[in-house]
PDB file of C-alpha atoms in Angstrom:
ATOM      1  CA  ASN N  21      83.643 179.348 306.152  1.00  0.00           C
ATOM      2  CA  ALA N  22      87.047 178.009 305.238  1.00  0.00           C
ATOM      3  CA  GLY N  23      86.493 179.120 301.645  1.00  0.00           C
ATOM      4  CA  VAL N  24      88.540 177.221 299.065  1.00  0.00           C
ATOM      5  CA  THR N  25      91.122 174.825 300.482  1.00  0.00           C
ATOM      6  CA  GLN N  26      93.859 172.977 298.615  1.00  0.00           C
ATOM      7  CA  THR N  27      96.194 170.176 299.621  1.00  0.00           C
ATOM      8  CA  PRO N  28      99.077 169.653 299.557  1.00  0.00           C
ATOM      9  CA  LYS N  29     100.783 173.063 299.638  1.00  0.00           C
ATOM     10  CA  PHE N  30     103.976 171.664 298.148  1.00  0.00           C
ATOM     11  CA  GLN N  31     104.743 168.506 296.210  1.00  0.00           C
ATOM     12  CA  VAL N  32     107.766 167.083 294.437  1.00  0.00           C
ATOM     13  CA  LEU N  33     107.242 164.300 291.909  1.00  0.00           C
ATOM     14  CA  LYS N  34     109.489 162.292 289.667  1.00  0.00           C
ATOM     15  CA  THR N  35     108.729 162.121 285.979  1.00  0.00           C
ATOM     16  CA  GLY N  36     106.089 159.494 285.325  1.00  0.00           C
ATOM     17  CA  GLN N  37     104.567 159.503 288.784  1.00  0.00           C
ATOM     18  CA  SER N  38     100.900 160.224 289.269  1.00  0.00           C
ATOM     19  CA  MET N  39      99.149 162.172 291.978  1.00  0.00           C
ATOM     20  CA  THR N  40      95.954 164.004 292.861  1.00  0.00           C
ATOM     21  CA  LEU N  41      95.725 167.622 293.931  1.00  0.00           C
ATOM     22  CA  GLN N  42      92.811 168.110 296.258  1.00  0.00           C
ATOM     23  CA  CYS N  43      90.406 171.060 296.221  1.00  0.00           C
ATOM     24  CA  ALA N  44      87.381 171.635 298.403  1.00  0.00           C
ATOM     25  CA  GLN N  45      85.019 174.547 298.997  1.00  0.00           C
ATOM     26  CA  ASP N  46      82.372 175.023 301.648  1.00  0.00           C
ATOM     27  CA  MET N  47      80.454 177.876 300.038  1.00  0.00           C
ATOM     28  CA  ASN N  48      78.058 175.667 298.085  1.00  0.00           C
ATOM     29  CA  HIS N  49      79.428 177.040 294.811  1.00  0.00           C
ATOM     30  CA  GLU N  50      78.362 175.272 291.657  1.00  0.00           C
ATOM     31  CA  TYR N  51      81.264 176.454 289.541  1.00  0.00           C
ATOM     32  CA  MET N  52      84.795 175.235 290.156  1.00  0.00           C
ATOM     33  CA  SER N  53      87.960 175.380 288.119  1.00  0.00           C
ATOM     34  CA  TRP N  54      91.655 174.589 288.065  1.00  0.00           C
ATOM     35  CA  TYR N  55      94.351 176.960 286.818  1.00  0.00           C
ATOM     36  CA  ARG N  56      98.089 176.799 286.537  1.00  0.00           C
ATOM     37  CA  GLN N  57     100.331 179.788 287.004  1.00  0.00           C
ATOM     38  CA  ASP N  58     103.761 179.954 285.409  1.00  0.00           C
ATOM     39  CA  PRO N  59     106.331 182.754 285.681  1.00  0.00           C
ATOM     40  CA  GLY N  60     105.649 185.592 283.266  1.00  0.00           C
ATOM     41  CA  MET N  61     102.320 184.142 282.231  1.00  0.00           C
ATOM     42  CA  GLY N  62      98.790 184.723 283.347  1.00  0.00           C
ATOM     43  CA  LEU N  63      96.688 182.062 284.961  1.00  0.00           C
ATOM     44  CA  ARG N  64      95.639 179.429 282.444  1.00  0.00           C
ATOM     45  CA  LEU N  65      92.503 177.350 282.753  1.00  0.00           C
ATOM     46  CA  ILE N  66      93.045 173.582 282.883  1.00  0.00           C
ATOM     47  CA  HIS N  67      89.593 172.149 283.563  1.00  0.00           C
ATOM     48  CA  TYR N  68      86.349 173.430 284.959  1.00  0.00           C
ATOM     49  CA  SER N  69      83.027 172.207 286.270  1.00  0.00           C
ATOM     50  CA  VAL N  70      79.596 173.817 286.233  1.00  0.00           C
ATOM     51  CA  GLY N  71      78.144 171.407 288.762  1.00  0.00           C
ATOM     52  CA  ALA N  72      78.403 167.942 290.230  1.00  0.00           C
ATOM     53  CA  GLY N  73      78.895 165.393 287.478  1.00  0.00           C
ATOM     54  CA  ILE N  74      79.750 167.983 284.820  1.00  0.00           C
ATOM     55  CA  THR N  75      83.299 168.823 283.771  1.00  0.00           C
ATOM     56  CA  ASP N  76      84.899 170.292 280.692  1.00  0.00           C
ATOM     57  CA  GLN N  77      88.303 171.177 279.326  1.00  0.00           C
ATOM     58  CA  GLY N  78      89.914 174.551 279.551  1.00  0.00           C
ATOM     59  CA  GLU N  79      92.854 176.011 277.695  1.00  0.00           C
ATOM     60  CA  VAL N  80      95.557 173.523 278.761  1.00  0.00           C
ATOM     61  CA  PRO N  81      93.904 170.198 279.684  1.00  0.00           C
ATOM     62  CA  ASN N  82      96.462 167.715 278.360  1.00  0.00           C
ATOM     63  CA  GLY N  83      97.978 165.516 281.040  1.00  0.00           C
ATOM     64  CA  TYR N  84      95.262 166.267 283.593  1.00  0.00           C
ATOM     65  CA  ASN N  85      91.978 164.646 284.568  1.00  0.00           C
ATOM     66  CA  VAL N  86      89.200 165.899 286.799  1.00  0.00           C
ATOM     67  CA  SER N  87      85.973 164.625 288.279  1.00  0.00           C
ATOM     68  CA  ARG N  88      83.184 166.268 290.258  1.00  0.00           C
ATOM     69  CA  SER N  89      81.289 163.716 292.282  1.00  0.00           C
ATOM     70  CA  THR N  90      80.142 166.245 294.883  1.00  0.00           C
ATOM     71  CA  THR N  91      79.512 169.985 294.915  1.00  0.00           C
ATOM     72  CA  GLU N  92      82.280 170.481 297.468  1.00  0.00           C
ATOM     73  CA  ASP N  93      85.216 168.626 295.903  1.00  0.00           C
ATOM     74  CA  PHE N  94      87.047 168.998 292.618  1.00  0.00           C
ATOM     75  CA  PRO N  95      90.285 166.967 292.516  1.00  0.00           C
ATOM     76  CA  LEU N  96      92.865 167.349 289.764  1.00  0.00           C
ATOM     77  CA  ARG N  97      94.763 164.242 288.715  1.00  0.00           C
ATOM     78  CA  LEU N  98      98.133 164.192 287.024  1.00  0.00           C
ATOM     79  CA  LEU N  99      98.288 160.915 285.161  1.00  0.00           C
ATOM     80  CA  SER N 100     102.022 160.761 284.387  1.00  0.00           C
ATOM     81  CA  ALA N 101     103.893 163.791 285.640  1.00  0.00           C
ATOM     82  CA  ALA N 102     106.233 165.640 283.289  1.00  0.00           C
ATOM     83  CA  PRO N 103     108.707 168.461 284.014  1.00  0.00           C
ATOM     84  CA  SER N 104     106.484 170.761 281.918  1.00  0.00           C
ATOM     85  CA  GLN N 105     103.856 170.398 284.633  1.00  0.00           C
ATOM     86  CA  THR N 106     106.060 172.125 287.174  1.00  0.00           C
ATOM     87  CA  SER N 107     103.891 175.042 288.184  1.00  0.00           C
ATOM     88  CA  VAL N 108     101.683 176.538 290.857  1.00  0.00           C
ATOM     89  CA  TYR N 109      98.150 175.189 290.699  1.00  0.00           C
ATOM     90  CA  PHE N 110      95.128 177.121 291.876  1.00  0.00           C
ATOM     91  CA  CYS N 111      91.617 175.928 292.405  1.00  0.00           C
ATOM     92  CA  ALA N 112      88.771 178.423 292.260  1.00  0.00           C
ATOM     93  CA  SER N 113      85.046 178.454 292.812  1.00  0.00           C
ATOM     94  CA  SER N 114      82.186 180.816 292.147  1.00  0.00           C
ATOM     95  CA  LEU N 115      78.507 180.986 292.884  1.00  0.00           C
ATOM     96  CA  ALA N 116      77.489 181.624 289.312  1.00  0.00           C
ATOM     97  CA  PRO N 117      78.966 182.565 285.941  1.00  0.00           C
ATOM     98  CA  GLY N 118      79.680 186.240 285.687  1.00  0.00           C
ATOM     99  CA  VAL N 119      80.652 186.490 289.355  1.00  0.00           C
ATOM    100  CA  GLY N 120      84.224 186.820 290.596  1.00  0.00           C
ATOM    101  CA  GLN N 121      85.888 183.572 291.499  1.00  0.00           C
ATOM    102  CA  TYR N 122      87.367 182.742 294.885  1.00  0.00           C
ATOM    103  CA  PHE N 123      90.806 181.142 294.727  1.00  0.00           C
ATOM    104  CA  GLY N 124      92.484 178.661 297.010  1.00  0.00           C
ATOM    105  CA  PRO N 125      96.014 179.195 298.376  1.00  0.00           C
ATOM    106  CA  GLY N 126      97.650 177.085 295.667  1.00  0.00           C
ATOM    107  CA  THR N 127      99.796 173.971 295.374  1.00  0.00           C
ATOM    108  CA  ARG N 128     103.395 174.369 294.257  1.00  0.00           C
ATOM    109  CA  LEU N 129     104.345 171.312 292.209  1.00  0.00           C
ATOM    110  CA  THR N 130     107.836 170.435 291.053  1.00  0.00           C
ATOM    111  CA  VAL N 131     108.428 167.554 288.662  1.00  0.00           C
ATOM    112  CA  THR N 132     112.020 166.373 288.361  1.00  0.00           C
TER     113      THR N 132
ATOM    114  CA  GLY Z  18      94.547 185.765 269.400  1.00  0.00           C
ATOM    115  CA  GLU Z  19      92.790 187.183 272.385  1.00  0.00           C
ATOM    116  CA  SER Z  20      95.051 188.668 274.994  1.00  0.00           C
ATOM    117  CA  VAL Z  21      94.966 190.722 278.118  1.00  0.00           C
ATOM    118  CA  GLY Z  22      98.111 192.647 278.905  1.00  0.00           C
ATOM    119  CA  LEU Z  23      99.468 195.254 281.250  1.00  0.00           C
ATOM    120  CA  HIS Z  24     101.436 198.343 280.313  1.00  0.00           C
ATOM    121  CA  LEU Z  25     103.611 198.526 283.437  1.00  0.00           C
ATOM    122  CA  PRO Z  26     105.113 195.409 284.971  1.00  0.00           C
ATOM    123  CA  THR Z  27     106.188 197.249 288.160  1.00  0.00           C
ATOM    124  CA  LEU Z  28     104.711 200.326 289.788  1.00  0.00           C
ATOM    125  CA  SER Z  29     106.415 201.960 292.759  1.00  0.00           C
ATOM    126  CA  VAL Z  30     104.528 204.506 294.853  1.00  0.00           C
ATOM    127  CA  GLN Z  31     104.811 206.213 298.193  1.00  0.00           C
ATOM    128  CA  GLU Z  32     102.408 205.443 300.993  1.00  0.00           C
ATOM    129  CA  GLY Z  33      99.422 207.753 300.790  1.00  0.00           C
ATOM    130  CA  ASP Z  34      99.703 208.311 297.053  1.00  0.00           C
ATOM    131  CA  ASN Z  35      97.035 207.193 294.629  1.00  0.00           C
ATOM    132  CA  SER Z  36      97.976 204.273 292.390  1.00  0.00           C
ATOM    133  CA  ILE Z  37      96.765 203.557 288.904  1.00  0.00           C
ATOM    134  CA  ILE Z  38      97.294 200.159 287.324  1.00  0.00           C
ATOM    135  CA  ASN Z  39      96.455 199.784 283.663  1.00  0.00           C
ATOM    136  CA  CYS Z  40      95.343 196.904 281.501  1.00  0.00           C
ATOM    137  CA  ALA Z  41      94.686 196.559 277.780  1.00  0.00           C
ATOM    138  CA  TYR Z  42      92.413 193.937 276.355  1.00  0.00           C
ATOM    139  CA  SER Z  43      92.020 192.869 272.773  1.00  0.00           C
ATOM    140  CA  ASN Z  44      88.633 191.170 272.560  1.00  0.00           C
ATOM    141  CA  SER Z  45      85.913 193.714 271.869  1.00  0.00           C
ATOM    142  CA  ALA Z  46      83.290 191.067 272.683  1.00  0.00           C
ATOM    143  CA  SER Z  47      84.464 190.767 276.294  1.00  0.00           C
ATOM    144  CA  ASP Z  48      81.619 191.711 278.586  1.00  0.00           C
ATOM    145  CA  TYR Z  49      82.979 191.290 282.097  1.00  0.00           C
ATOM    146  CA  PHE Z  50      86.246 192.295 283.711  1.00  0.00           C
ATOM    147  CA  ILE Z  51      87.806 191.552 287.075  1.00  0.00           C
ATOM    148  CA  TRP Z  52      90.765 192.819 289.050  1.00  0.00           C
ATOM    149  CA  TYR Z  53      92.596 190.445 291.352  1.00  0.00           C
ATOM    150  CA  LYS Z  54      95.291 191.042 293.963  1.00  0.00           C
ATOM    151  CA  GLN Z  55      97.869 188.361 294.607  1.00  0.00           C
ATOM    152  CA  GLU Z  56     100.210 188.534 297.560  1.00  0.00           C
ATOM    153  CA  SER Z  57     103.353 186.459 297.619  1.00  0.00           C
ATOM    154  CA  GLY Z  58     102.626 182.795 298.235  1.00  0.00           C
ATOM    155  CA  LYS Z  59      98.867 183.240 298.134  1.00  0.00           C
ATOM    156  CA  GLY Z  60      96.059 182.771 295.662  1.00  0.00           C
ATOM    157  CA  PRO Z  61      94.511 185.655 293.746  1.00  0.00           C
ATOM    158  CA  GLN Z  62      92.004 187.668 295.739  1.00  0.00           C
ATOM    159  CA  PHE Z  63      88.989 189.238 294.078  1.00  0.00           C
ATOM    160  CA  ILE Z  64      89.057 193.043 294.330  1.00  0.00           C
ATOM    161  CA  ILE Z  65      86.409 194.472 292.071  1.00  0.00           C
ATOM    162  CA  ASP Z  66      84.613 193.712 288.850  1.00  0.00           C
ATOM    163  CA  ILE Z  67      82.807 195.633 286.156  1.00  0.00           C
ATOM    164  CA  ARG Z  68      80.476 194.739 283.333  1.00  0.00           C
ATOM    165  CA  SER Z  69      80.761 196.160 279.866  1.00  0.00           C
ATOM    166  CA  ASN Z  70      77.563 198.203 280.241  1.00  0.00           C
ATOM    167  CA  MET Z  71      79.334 200.337 282.861  1.00  0.00           C
ATOM    168  CA  ASP Z  72      82.221 202.808 282.614  1.00  0.00           C
ATOM    169  CA  LYS Z  73      83.082 203.071 286.273  1.00  0.00           C
ATOM    170  CA  ARG Z  74      82.588 201.172 289.455  1.00  0.00           C
ATOM    171  CA  GLN Z  75      83.748 202.058 292.937  1.00  0.00           C
ATOM    172  CA  GLY Z  76      84.593 199.954 295.913  1.00  0.00           C
ATOM    173  CA  GLN Z  77      86.336 200.650 299.155  1.00  0.00           C
ATOM    174  CA  ARG Z  78      89.407 202.729 298.172  1.00  0.00           C
ATOM    175  CA  VAL Z  79      89.348 201.171 294.707  1.00  0.00           C
ATOM    176  CA  THR Z  80      87.805 202.293 291.461  1.00  0.00           C
ATOM    177  CA  VAL Z  81      87.742 200.451 288.168  1.00  0.00           C
ATOM    178  CA  LEU Z  82      87.396 202.386 284.939  1.00  0.00           C
ATOM    179  CA  LEU Z  83      86.482 200.792 281.633  1.00  0.00           C
ATOM    180  CA  ASN Z  84      87.058 202.484 278.303  1.00  0.00           C
ATOM    181  CA  LYS Z  85      85.540 200.259 275.652  1.00  0.00           C
ATOM    182  CA  THR Z  86      86.506 202.595 272.838  1.00  0.00           C
ATOM    183  CA  VAL Z  87      90.202 201.917 273.333  1.00  0.00           C
ATOM    184  CA  LYS Z  88      89.757 198.600 275.119  1.00  0.00           C
ATOM    185  CA  HIS Z  89      91.408 199.776 278.286  1.00  0.00           C
ATOM    186  CA  LEU Z  90      90.811 198.941 281.917  1.00  0.00           C
ATOM    187  CA  SER Z  91      92.337 200.605 284.941  1.00  0.00           C
ATOM    188  CA  LEU Z  92      92.381 200.067 288.678  1.00  0.00           C
ATOM    189  CA  GLN Z  93      92.761 203.094 290.894  1.00  0.00           C
ATOM    190  CA  ILE Z  94      93.744 202.633 294.514  1.00  0.00           C
ATOM    191  CA  ALA Z  95      93.286 205.659 296.728  1.00  0.00           C
ATOM    192  CA  ALA Z  96      95.656 206.439 299.591  1.00  0.00           C
ATOM    193  CA  THR Z  97      97.848 203.441 298.855  1.00  0.00           C
ATOM    194  CA  GLN Z  98      99.068 201.556 301.903  1.00  0.00           C
ATOM    195  CA  PRO Z  99     102.005 199.162 302.398  1.00  0.00           C
ATOM    196  CA  GLY Z 100      99.457 196.339 302.625  1.00  0.00           C
ATOM    197  CA  ASP Z 101      98.486 197.064 299.041  1.00  0.00           C
ATOM    198  CA  SER Z 102     101.876 195.811 297.858  1.00  0.00           C
ATOM    199  CA  ALA Z 103     101.134 192.812 295.671  1.00  0.00           C
ATOM    200  CA  VAL Z 104     100.752 191.715 292.072  1.00  0.00           C
ATOM    201  CA  TYR Z 105      97.545 192.889 290.449  1.00  0.00           C
ATOM    202  CA  PHE Z 106      95.925 190.975 287.590  1.00  0.00           C
ATOM    203  CA  CYS Z 107      93.186 191.992 285.279  1.00  0.00           C
ATOM    204  CA  ALA Z 108      91.023 189.340 283.673  1.00  0.00           C
ATOM    205  CA  GLU Z 109      88.380 189.437 280.997  1.00  0.00           C
ATOM    206  CA  ASN Z 110      85.466 187.218 280.224  1.00  0.00           C
ATOM    207  CA  THR Z 111      85.859 186.632 276.516  1.00  0.00           C
ATOM    208  CA  GLY Z 112      82.206 185.882 276.076  1.00  0.00           C
ATOM    209  CA  GLU Z 113      82.598 182.148 275.554  1.00  0.00           C
ATOM    210  CA  ASN Z 114      79.833 181.567 278.010  1.00  0.00           C
ATOM    211  CA  THR Z 115      78.978 177.920 277.792  1.00  0.00           C
ATOM    212  CA  GLY Z 116      77.585 178.048 281.301  1.00  0.00           C
ATOM    213  CA  PHE Z 117      80.956 178.996 282.720  1.00  0.00           C
ATOM    214  CA  GLN Z 118      82.888 182.169 283.104  1.00  0.00           C
ATOM    215  CA  LYS Z 119      86.035 181.570 281.046  1.00  0.00           C
ATOM    216  CA  LEU Z 120      88.555 184.208 281.910  1.00  0.00           C
ATOM    217  CA  VAL Z 121      91.694 185.357 280.151  1.00  0.00           C
ATOM    218  CA  PHE Z 122      94.220 186.697 282.632  1.00  0.00           C
ATOM    219  CA  GLY Z 123      96.908 189.284 282.167  1.00  0.00           C
ATOM    220  CA  THR Z 124     100.450 188.639 283.339  1.00  0.00           C
ATOM    221  CA  GLY Z 125     100.212 191.048 286.259  1.00  0.00           C
ATOM    222  CA  THR Z 126     101.657 194.333 287.553  1.00  0.00           C
ATOM    223  CA  ARG Z 127     103.668 194.417 290.716  1.00  0.00           C
ATOM    224  CA  LEU Z 128     102.761 197.304 293.007  1.00  0.00           C
ATOM    225  CA  LEU Z 129     105.436 198.325 295.494  1.00  0.00           C
ATOM    226  CA  VAL Z 130     104.418 200.733 298.234  1.00  0.00           C
ATOM    227  CA  SER Z 131     107.157 202.327 300.270  1.00  0.00           C
ATOM    228  CA  PRO Z 132     106.516 204.000 303.629  1.00  0.00           C
TER     229      PRO Z 132
END
């Protein structure tokens, strides 16, 4: 199994541009989530999904959209990038609630 | 508000020593706790977890202790190796279980292991 994969690894955007961060998992996990990690702060939940077709907001959802059309994929869309969205983004998946999540390698995003 | 924090931002140990990384949590309703290891440039890696109905859980070279009375969590690493050098995060499930495990993460402790 490849586990949780994320693309791209690095991305630079200009303010106002849009883009999609890709996340895929091959473990048949129902639960997937997106976090951002900023210096000196813990991981913060952006959006999550409990199964195909079901998504919900986390702690910091503003400026981001998600969809879950398949079990495997959970893309994160930045609608109009802002410098405040400069961060490292991690996707995670788990088999069930109450079970430790598996994280992808991350995408480092810089918005200028 | 709810928070998960760490007492020591950096812990330096010698190879072969035992390491103890501490974490305080504030939500007495939290029922599930996880320790993650994050190496530079990589995503967090699950190490060990523990539920609130347990006080101790052991894995391979790692032990997690939970003291619900003082809301304290610790990760013990036996015979620490250079490969253990990383940032360690604790996380708690605050109990907002709407079909998903919502975790609150601490800011992390950096473990430095010197040969």
